[in-house]
Amino acid sequence: PAIQYVGKALDQLSFPSGHTQHAAAFSIVVLADCPALFWLVVPFAALVALSRPILGLRYPSDVLAGALLGALIALLSFLF
């Protein structure tokens, strides 16, 4: 309650969360190449995803959709 967002929204659309999408895609690609970075990359992606609804910028469904879309894009990139 103490944190208030006073900025103006860039648009009225909120689906999916682009921040979460990029964090998920980045994490999957990095982990495919260097699994030892798991303990660094996974908390980063989780914190990005959690920050969006906590700050009141996205709905949880937006974050979930962003994570799924990011994962799909990362996995499809391995085909190319």
Short mmCIF file of C-alpha atoms in Angstrom, two decimals:
data_model
loop_
_atom_site.label_atom_id
_atom_site.label_comp_id
_atom_site.label_asym_id
_atom_site.label_seq_id
_atom_site.Cartn_x
_atom_site.Cartn_y
_atom_site.Cartn_z
CA PRO A 1 0.00 0.00 0.00
CA ALA A 2 2.90 2.39 0.59
CA ILE A 3 4.09 2.12 -3.02
CA GLN A 4 2.02 4.16 -5.44
CA TYR A 5 2.50 4.20 -9.19
CA VAL A 6 2.14 7.81 -10.31
CA GLY A 7 3.36 7.41 -13.88
CA LYS A 8 1.08 7.39 -16.87
CA ALA A 9 0.46 4.01 -18.50
CA LEU A 10 1.93 3.76 -21.99
CA ASP A 11 -1.25 2.15 -23.28
CA GLN A 12 -4.40 0.46 -22.11
CA LEU A 13 -3.30 -3.03 -23.13
CA SER A 14 -1.71 -5.29 -20.54
CA PHE A 15 -1.48 -8.71 -22.10
CA PRO A 16 1.06 -10.37 -21.99
CA SER A 17 3.84 -9.07 -19.76
CA GLY A 18 6.78 -8.24 -22.01
CA HIS A 19 9.23 -8.05 -19.12
CA THR A 20 8.33 -11.58 -18.04
CA GLN A 21 8.36 -12.81 -21.62
CA HIS A 22 11.91 -11.57 -22.14
CA ALA A 23 13.12 -12.87 -18.78
CA ALA A 24 11.72 -16.33 -19.45
CA ALA A 25 13.13 -16.54 -22.98
CA PHE A 26 16.52 -15.26 -21.84
CA SER A 27 16.64 -17.71 -18.93
CA ILE A 28 15.82 -20.74 -21.05
CA VAL A 29 18.40 -19.86 -23.70
CA VAL A 30 21.10 -19.20 -21.11
CA LEU A 31 20.33 -22.40 -19.21
CA ALA A 32 20.48 -24.45 -22.40
CA ASP A 33 24.03 -23.24 -22.95
CA CYS A 34 25.25 -23.00 -19.36
CA PRO A 35 23.19 -24.95 -16.78
CA ALA A 36 25.61 -23.93 -14.02
CA LEU A 37 24.02 -20.47 -14.07
CA PHE A 38 20.71 -21.93 -12.83
CA TRP A 39 21.04 -20.35 -9.37
CA LEU A 40 21.55 -16.93 -10.92
CA VAL A 41 19.16 -16.99 -13.86
CA VAL A 42 16.08 -18.63 -12.34
CA PRO A 43 15.82 -16.24 -9.36
CA PHE A 44 16.28 -13.33 -11.78
CA ALA A 45 13.38 -14.50 -13.96
CA ALA A 46 11.21 -15.22 -10.91
CA LEU A 47 11.86 -11.77 -9.45
CA VAL A 48 11.02 -10.09 -12.76
CA ALA A 49 7.78 -12.07 -12.95
CA LEU A 50 6.85 -11.38 -9.33
CA SER A 51 7.64 -7.68 -9.57
CA ARG A 52 5.00 -6.99 -12.21
CA PRO A 53 1.84 -7.78 -10.17
CA ILE A 54 3.45 -6.67 -6.89
CA LEU A 55 3.99 -3.21 -8.36
CA GLY A 56 0.44 -3.23 -9.70
CA LEU A 57 1.56 -3.04 -13.32
CA ARG A 58 0.20 -6.39 -14.52
CA TYR A 59 -2.36 -9.00 -13.62
CA PRO A 60 -1.07 -12.46 -12.67
CA SER A 61 -2.61 -13.85 -15.86
CA ASP A 62 -0.55 -11.36 -17.89
CA VAL A 63 2.61 -12.61 -16.18
CA LEU A 64 1.71 -16.25 -16.75
CA ALA A 65 0.97 -15.58 -20.42
CA GLY A 66 4.26 -13.70 -20.78
CA ALA A 67 6.20 -16.57 -19.20
CA LEU A 68 4.54 -19.16 -21.43
CA LEU A 69 5.04 -17.09 -24.56
CA GLY A 70 8.69 -16.42 -23.68
CA ALA A 71 9.28 -20.11 -23.06
CA LEU A 72 7.64 -21.02 -26.36
CA ILE A 73 9.74 -18.50 -28.28
CA ALA A 74 12.95 -19.75 -26.62
CA LEU A 75 12.11 -23.37 -27.32
CA LEU A 76 11.19 -22.63 -30.92
CA SER A 77 14.48 -20.77 -31.37
CA PHE A 78 16.30 -24.05 -30.75
CA LEU A 79 14.66 -25.46 -33.88
CA PHE A 80 16.33 -22.82 -36.01
#
